[in-house]
mmCIF file of C-alpha atoms in Angstrom:
data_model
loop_
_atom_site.group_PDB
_atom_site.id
_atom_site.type_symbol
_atom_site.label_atom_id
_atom_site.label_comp_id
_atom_site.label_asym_id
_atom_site.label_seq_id
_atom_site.Cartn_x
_atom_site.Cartn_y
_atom_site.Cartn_z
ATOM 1 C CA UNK A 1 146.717 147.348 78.055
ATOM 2 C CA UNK A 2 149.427 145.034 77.740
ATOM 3 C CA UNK A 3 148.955 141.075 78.044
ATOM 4 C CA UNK A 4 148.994 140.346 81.810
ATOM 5 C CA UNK A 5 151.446 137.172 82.946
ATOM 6 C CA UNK A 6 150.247 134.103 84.883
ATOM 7 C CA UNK A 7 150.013 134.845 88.548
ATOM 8 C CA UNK A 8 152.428 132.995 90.902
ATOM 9 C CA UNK A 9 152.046 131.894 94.504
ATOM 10 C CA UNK A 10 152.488 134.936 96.577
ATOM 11 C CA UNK A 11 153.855 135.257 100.108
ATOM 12 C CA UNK A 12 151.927 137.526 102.218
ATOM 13 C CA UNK A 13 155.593 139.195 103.210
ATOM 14 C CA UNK A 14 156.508 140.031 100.008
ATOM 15 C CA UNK A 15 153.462 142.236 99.323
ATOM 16 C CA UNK A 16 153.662 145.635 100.182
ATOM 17 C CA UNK A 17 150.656 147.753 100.911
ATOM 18 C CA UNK A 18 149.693 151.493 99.232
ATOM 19 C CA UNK A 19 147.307 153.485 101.526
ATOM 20 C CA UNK A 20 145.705 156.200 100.477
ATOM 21 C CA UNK A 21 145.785 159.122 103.128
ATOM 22 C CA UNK A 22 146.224 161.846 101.167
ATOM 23 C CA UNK A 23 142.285 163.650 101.423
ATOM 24 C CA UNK A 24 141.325 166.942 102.324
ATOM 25 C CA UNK A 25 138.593 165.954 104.074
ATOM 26 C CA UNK A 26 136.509 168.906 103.914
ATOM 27 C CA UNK A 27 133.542 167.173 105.015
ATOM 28 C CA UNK A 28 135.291 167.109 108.271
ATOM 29 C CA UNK A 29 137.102 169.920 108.196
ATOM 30 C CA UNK A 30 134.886 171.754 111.300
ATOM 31 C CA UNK A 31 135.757 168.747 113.694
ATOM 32 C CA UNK A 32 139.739 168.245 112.418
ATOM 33 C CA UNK A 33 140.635 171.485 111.659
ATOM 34 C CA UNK A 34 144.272 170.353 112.776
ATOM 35 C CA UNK A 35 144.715 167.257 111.004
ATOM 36 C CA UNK A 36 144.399 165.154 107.975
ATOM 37 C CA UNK A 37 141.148 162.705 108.559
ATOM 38 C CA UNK A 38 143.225 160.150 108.209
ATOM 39 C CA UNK A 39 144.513 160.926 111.407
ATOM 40 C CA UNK A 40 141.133 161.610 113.704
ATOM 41 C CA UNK A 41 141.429 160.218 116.504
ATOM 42 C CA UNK A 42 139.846 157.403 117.960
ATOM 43 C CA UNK A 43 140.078 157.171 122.067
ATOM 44 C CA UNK A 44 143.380 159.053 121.526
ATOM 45 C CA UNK A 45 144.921 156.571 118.407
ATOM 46 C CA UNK A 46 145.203 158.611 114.950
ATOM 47 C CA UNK A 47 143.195 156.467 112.753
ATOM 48 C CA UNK A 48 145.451 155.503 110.145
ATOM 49 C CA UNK A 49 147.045 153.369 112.738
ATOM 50 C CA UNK A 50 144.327 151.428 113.258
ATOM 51 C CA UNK A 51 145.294 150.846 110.042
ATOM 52 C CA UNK A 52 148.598 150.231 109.935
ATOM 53 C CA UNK A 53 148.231 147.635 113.198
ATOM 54 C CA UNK A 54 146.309 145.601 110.673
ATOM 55 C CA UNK A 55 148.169 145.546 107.961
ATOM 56 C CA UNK A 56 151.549 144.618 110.163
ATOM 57 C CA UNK A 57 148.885 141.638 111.484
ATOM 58 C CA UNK A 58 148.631 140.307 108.275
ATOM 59 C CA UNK A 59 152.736 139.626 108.125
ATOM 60 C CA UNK A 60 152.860 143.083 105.619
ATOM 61 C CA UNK A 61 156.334 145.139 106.881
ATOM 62 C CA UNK A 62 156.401 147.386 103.996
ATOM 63 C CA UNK A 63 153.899 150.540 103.807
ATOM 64 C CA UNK A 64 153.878 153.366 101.739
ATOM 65 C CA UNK A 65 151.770 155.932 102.842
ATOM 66 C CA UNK A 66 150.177 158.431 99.574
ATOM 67 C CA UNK A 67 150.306 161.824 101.320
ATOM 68 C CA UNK A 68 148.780 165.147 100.487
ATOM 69 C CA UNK A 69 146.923 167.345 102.524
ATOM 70 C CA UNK A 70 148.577 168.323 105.948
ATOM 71 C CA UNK A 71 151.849 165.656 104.836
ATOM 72 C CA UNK A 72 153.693 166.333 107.246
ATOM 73 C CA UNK A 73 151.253 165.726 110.368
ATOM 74 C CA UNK A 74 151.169 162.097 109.090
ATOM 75 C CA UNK A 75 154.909 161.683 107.890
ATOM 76 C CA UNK A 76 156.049 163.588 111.485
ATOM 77 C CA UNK A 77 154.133 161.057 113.314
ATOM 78 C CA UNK A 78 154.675 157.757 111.933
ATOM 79 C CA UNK A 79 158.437 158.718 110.637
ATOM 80 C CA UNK A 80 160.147 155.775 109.439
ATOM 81 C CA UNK A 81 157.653 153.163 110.547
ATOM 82 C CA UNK A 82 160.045 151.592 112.931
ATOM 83 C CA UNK A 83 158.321 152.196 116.536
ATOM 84 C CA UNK A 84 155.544 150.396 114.970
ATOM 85 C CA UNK A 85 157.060 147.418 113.643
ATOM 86 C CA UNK A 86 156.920 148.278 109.919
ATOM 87 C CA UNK A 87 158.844 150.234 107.409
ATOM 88 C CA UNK A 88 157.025 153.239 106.044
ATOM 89 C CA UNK A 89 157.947 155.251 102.704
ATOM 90 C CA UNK A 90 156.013 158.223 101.521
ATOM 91 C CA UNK A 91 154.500 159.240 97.897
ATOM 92 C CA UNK A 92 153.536 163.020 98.657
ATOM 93 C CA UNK A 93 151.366 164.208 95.485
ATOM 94 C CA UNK A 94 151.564 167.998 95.370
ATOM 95 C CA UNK A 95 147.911 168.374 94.087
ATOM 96 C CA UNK A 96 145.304 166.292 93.907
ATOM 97 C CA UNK A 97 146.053 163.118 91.850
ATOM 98 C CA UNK A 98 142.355 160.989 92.934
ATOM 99 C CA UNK A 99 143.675 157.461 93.667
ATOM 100 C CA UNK A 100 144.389 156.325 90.483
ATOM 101 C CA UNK A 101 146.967 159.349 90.241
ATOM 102 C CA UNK A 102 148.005 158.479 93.373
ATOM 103 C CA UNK A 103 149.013 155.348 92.808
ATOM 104 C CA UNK A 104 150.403 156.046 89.647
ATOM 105 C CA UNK A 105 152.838 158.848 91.613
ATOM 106 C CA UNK A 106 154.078 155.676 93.378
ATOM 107 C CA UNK A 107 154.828 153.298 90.946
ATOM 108 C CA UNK A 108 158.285 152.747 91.959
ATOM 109 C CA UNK A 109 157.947 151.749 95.450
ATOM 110 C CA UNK A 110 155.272 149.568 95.001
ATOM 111 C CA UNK A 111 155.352 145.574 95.061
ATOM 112 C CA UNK A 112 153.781 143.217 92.328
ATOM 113 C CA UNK A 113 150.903 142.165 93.056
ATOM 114 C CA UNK A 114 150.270 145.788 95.903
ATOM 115 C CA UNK A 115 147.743 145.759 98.170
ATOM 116 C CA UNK A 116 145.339 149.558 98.339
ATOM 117 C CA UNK A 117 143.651 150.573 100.675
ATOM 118 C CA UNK A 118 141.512 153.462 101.734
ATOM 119 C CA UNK A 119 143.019 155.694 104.322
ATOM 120 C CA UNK A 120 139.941 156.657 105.857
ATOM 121 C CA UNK A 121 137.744 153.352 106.118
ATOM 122 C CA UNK A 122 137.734 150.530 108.108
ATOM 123 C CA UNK A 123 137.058 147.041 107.075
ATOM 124 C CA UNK A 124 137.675 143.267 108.419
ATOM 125 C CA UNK A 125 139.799 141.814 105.572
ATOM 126 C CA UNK A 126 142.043 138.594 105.158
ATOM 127 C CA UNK A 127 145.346 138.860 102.736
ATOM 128 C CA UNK A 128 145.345 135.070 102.846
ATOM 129 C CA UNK A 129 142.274 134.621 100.783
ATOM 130 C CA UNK A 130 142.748 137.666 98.446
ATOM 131 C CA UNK A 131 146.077 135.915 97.126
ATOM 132 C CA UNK A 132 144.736 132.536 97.129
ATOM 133 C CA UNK A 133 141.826 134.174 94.817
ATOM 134 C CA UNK A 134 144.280 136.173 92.821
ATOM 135 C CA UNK A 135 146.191 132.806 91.853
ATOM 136 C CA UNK A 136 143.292 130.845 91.622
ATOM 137 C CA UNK A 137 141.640 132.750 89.016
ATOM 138 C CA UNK A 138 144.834 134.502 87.681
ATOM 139 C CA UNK A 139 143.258 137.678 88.377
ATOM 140 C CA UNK A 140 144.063 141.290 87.566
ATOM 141 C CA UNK A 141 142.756 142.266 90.807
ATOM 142 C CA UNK A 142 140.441 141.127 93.932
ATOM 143 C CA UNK A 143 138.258 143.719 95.086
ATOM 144 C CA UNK A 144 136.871 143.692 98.896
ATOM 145 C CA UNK A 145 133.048 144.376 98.932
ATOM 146 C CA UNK A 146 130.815 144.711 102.242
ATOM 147 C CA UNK A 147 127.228 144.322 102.455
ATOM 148 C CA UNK A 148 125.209 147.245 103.580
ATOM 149 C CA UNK A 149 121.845 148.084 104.101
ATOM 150 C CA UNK A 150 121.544 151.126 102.011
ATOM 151 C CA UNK A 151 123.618 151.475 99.048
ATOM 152 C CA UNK A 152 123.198 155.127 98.278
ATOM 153 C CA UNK A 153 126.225 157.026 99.313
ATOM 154 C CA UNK A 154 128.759 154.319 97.675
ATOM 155 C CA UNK A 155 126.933 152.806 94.433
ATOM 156 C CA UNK A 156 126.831 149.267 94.358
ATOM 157 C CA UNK A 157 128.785 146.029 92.970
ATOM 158 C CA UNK A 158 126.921 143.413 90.911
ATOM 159 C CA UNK A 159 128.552 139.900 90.321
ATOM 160 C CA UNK A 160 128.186 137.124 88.540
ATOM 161 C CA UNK A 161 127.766 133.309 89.277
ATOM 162 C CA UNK A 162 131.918 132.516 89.775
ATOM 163 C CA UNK A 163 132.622 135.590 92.389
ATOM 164 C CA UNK A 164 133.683 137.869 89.035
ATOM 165 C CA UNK A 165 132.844 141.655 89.413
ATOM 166 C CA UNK A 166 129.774 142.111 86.282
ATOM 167 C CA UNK A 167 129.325 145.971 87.039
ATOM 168 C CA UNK A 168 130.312 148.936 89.158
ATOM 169 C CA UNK A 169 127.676 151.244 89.447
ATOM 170 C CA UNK A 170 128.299 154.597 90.668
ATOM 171 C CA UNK A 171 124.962 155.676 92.569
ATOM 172 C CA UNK A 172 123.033 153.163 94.666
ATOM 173 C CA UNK A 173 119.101 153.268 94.885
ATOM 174 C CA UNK A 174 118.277 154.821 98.061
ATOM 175 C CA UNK A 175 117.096 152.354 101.177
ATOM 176 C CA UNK A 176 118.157 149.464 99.183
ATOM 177 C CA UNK A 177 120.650 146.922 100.432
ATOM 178 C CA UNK A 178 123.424 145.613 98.308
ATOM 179 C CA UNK A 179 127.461 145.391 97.862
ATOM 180 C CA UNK A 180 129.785 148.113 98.186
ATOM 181 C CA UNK A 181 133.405 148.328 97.238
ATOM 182 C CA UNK A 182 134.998 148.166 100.239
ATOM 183 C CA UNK A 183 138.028 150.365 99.192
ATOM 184 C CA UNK A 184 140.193 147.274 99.896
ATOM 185 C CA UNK A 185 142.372 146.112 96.460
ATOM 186 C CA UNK A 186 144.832 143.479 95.555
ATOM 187 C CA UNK A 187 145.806 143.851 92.179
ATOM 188 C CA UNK A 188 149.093 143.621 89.309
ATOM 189 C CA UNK A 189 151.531 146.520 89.309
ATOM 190 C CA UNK A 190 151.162 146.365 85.083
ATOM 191 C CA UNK A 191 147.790 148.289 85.413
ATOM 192 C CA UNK A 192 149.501 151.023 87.814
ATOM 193 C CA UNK A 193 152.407 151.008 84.936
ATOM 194 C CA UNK A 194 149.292 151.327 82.268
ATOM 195 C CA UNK A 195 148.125 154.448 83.690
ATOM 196 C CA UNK A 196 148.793 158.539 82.924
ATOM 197 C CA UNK A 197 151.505 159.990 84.410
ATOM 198 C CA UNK A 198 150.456 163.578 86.426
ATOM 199 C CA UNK A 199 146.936 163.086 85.504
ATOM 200 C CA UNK A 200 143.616 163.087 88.275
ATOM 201 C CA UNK A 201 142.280 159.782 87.686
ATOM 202 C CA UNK A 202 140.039 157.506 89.740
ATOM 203 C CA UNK A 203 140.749 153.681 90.566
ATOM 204 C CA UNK A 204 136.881 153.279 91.436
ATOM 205 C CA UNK A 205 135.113 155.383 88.782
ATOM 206 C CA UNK A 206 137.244 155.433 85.836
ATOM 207 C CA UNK A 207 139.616 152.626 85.956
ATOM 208 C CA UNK A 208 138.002 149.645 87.873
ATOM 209 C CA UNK A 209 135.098 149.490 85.195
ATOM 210 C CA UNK A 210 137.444 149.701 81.862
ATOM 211 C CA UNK A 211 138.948 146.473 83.183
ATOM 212 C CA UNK A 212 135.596 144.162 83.624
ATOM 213 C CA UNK A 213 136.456 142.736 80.658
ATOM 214 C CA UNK A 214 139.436 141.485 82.287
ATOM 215 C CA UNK A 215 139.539 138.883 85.572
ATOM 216 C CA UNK A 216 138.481 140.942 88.206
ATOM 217 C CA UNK A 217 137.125 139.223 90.793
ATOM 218 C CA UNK A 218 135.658 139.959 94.646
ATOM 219 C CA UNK A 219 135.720 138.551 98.153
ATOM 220 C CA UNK A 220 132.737 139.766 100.385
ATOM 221 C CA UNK A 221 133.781 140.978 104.286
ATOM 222 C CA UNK A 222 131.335 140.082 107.054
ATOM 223 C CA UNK A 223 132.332 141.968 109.218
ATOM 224 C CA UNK A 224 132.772 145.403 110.276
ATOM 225 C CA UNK A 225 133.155 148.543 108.082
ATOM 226 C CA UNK A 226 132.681 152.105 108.606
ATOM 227 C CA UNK A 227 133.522 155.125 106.645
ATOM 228 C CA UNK A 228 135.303 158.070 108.624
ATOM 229 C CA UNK A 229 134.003 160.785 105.945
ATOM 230 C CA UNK A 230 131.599 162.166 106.903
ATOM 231 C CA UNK A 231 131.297 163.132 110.591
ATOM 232 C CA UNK A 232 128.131 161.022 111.616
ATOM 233 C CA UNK A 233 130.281 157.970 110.882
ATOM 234 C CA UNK A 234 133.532 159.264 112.654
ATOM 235 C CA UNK A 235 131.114 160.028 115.844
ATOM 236 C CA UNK A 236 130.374 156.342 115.355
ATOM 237 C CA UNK A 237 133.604 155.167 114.544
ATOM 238 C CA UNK A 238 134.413 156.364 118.329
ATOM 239 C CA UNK A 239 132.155 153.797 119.599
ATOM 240 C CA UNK A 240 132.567 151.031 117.525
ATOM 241 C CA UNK A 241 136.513 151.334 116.941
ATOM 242 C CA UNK A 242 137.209 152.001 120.331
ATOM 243 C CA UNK A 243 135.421 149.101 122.272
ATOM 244 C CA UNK A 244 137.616 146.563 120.207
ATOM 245 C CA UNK A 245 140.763 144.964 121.097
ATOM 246 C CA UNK A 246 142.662 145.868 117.903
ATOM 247 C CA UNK A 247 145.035 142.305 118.134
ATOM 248 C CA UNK A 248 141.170 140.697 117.826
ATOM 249 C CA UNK A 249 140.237 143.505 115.510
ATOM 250 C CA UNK A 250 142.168 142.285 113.311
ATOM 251 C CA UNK A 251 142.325 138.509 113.072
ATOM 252 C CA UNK A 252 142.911 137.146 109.965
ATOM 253 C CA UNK A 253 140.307 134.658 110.548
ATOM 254 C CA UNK A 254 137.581 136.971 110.075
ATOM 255 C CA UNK A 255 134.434 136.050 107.772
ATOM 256 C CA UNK A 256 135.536 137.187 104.412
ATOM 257 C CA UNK A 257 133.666 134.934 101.928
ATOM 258 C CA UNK A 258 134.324 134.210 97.745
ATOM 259 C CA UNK A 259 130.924 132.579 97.558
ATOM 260 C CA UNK A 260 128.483 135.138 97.993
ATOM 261 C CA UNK A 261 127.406 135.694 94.502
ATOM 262 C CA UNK A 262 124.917 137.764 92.053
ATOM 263 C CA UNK A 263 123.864 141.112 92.872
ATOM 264 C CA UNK A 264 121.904 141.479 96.145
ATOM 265 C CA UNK A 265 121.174 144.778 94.795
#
């Protein structure tokens, strides 16, 4: 990988987010035969603009949405991004790219440092802080973990004393609390330029941990997260998405904290 240059102070508005929407979703397939997940619906809102309200909170105007399964139900709906106060491009893969393939698919739309993000989980997170952090430690990229009480269906992420990621590990020990990665990522367009072109590849499992050698560093979320995947959580997600003012939702002021350190694991 080529040598990385010092970061620079960032403004939130010139950082454009990637999210990844582009799932099959087959776990969920009985309850949205009709639709991308990305696009259940929570008390009539598609979820991915739950999404989108919080990243246009956070002073980002410039989405691109990674499509793929079902494209055009999500690129029909949110069209040019205008309506909602944001301008929207698409990446469409044409077979499944993981999100590192993904990502790489839209290398030319994206900004430097871009912000990732999961199309089909929720999580309280603050841009502010993830820059600051970036500059701070001249990072590669700033990972958003949660704390959980069981760590088994996402693995778990160990750091070390300074808020620096020490390990990824894939599968979690069952009934054991810990940090997850929270499917939230700021990091340098160079290691989007670094990978394959056309190839599967994962940002979590097969990129992520080549780089620990590198500065990549975490912020822990307080708050609240749920996964849409699987459909005990999206039942869930109707209760605990709904009942929430999304302005409030989505404060930037929420607890996301650089000093919880070492792995709770």
């Amino acid at each position: 990988m080529k040598k990385l240059e010092h970061n620079r102070n960032i403004r939130p508005g010139a950082v454009r987010a990637f999210v990844l929407c582009g799932g099959a979703g087959t776990r969920l397939r009985p309850m949205l035969a009709d639709r991308p997940k990305s696009m259940a619906l929570i008390s009539g809102t598609p979820f991915l603009e739950l999404l989108l309200d919080s990243l246009r909170s956070h002073r980002i105007g410039e989405v691109i949405l990674g499509t793929g399964y079902m494209a055009e139900k999500i690129e029909s709906y949110f069209g040019s991004g205008n309506k909602f106060g944001l301008n929207i491009r698409y990446s469409r893969e044409h077979e499944p790219l993981g999100t590192g393939g993904a990502l790489k698919l839209a290398e030319s739309l994206i900004s430097d440092p871009v912000l990732v993000l999961n199309g089909d989980s929720y999580v309280e997170w603050s841009l502010v802080p993830m820059l600051e952090l970036f500059t701070v430690k001249n990072a590669d990229i700033v990972v958003v973990l949660q704390a959980v009480a069981d760590v088994t269906r996402y693995g778990s992420v160990a750091l070390d004393h300074d808020g620096r990621v020490a390990e990824f590990t894939e599968k979690g020990v069952r009934g054991v609390p810990g940090l997850i990665n929270a499917g939230v990522y700021l990091l340098r367009k160079q290691i989007v330029c670094d990978l394959p072109e056309g190839k599967a590849i994962s940002l979590e499992r097969q990129v992520f941990p080549r780089l620990l050698d590198r500065a990549v560093y975490a912020l822990v979320s307080t708050g609240l997260f749920i996964d849409i995947g699987i459909p005990e959580d999206l039942k869930r997600a109707q209760t605990l998405l709904a009942s929430r003012d999304r302005t409030a939702a989505h404060d930037s002021s929420v607890s996301v904290s650089p000093n919880v350190h070492g792995d709770t694991t």
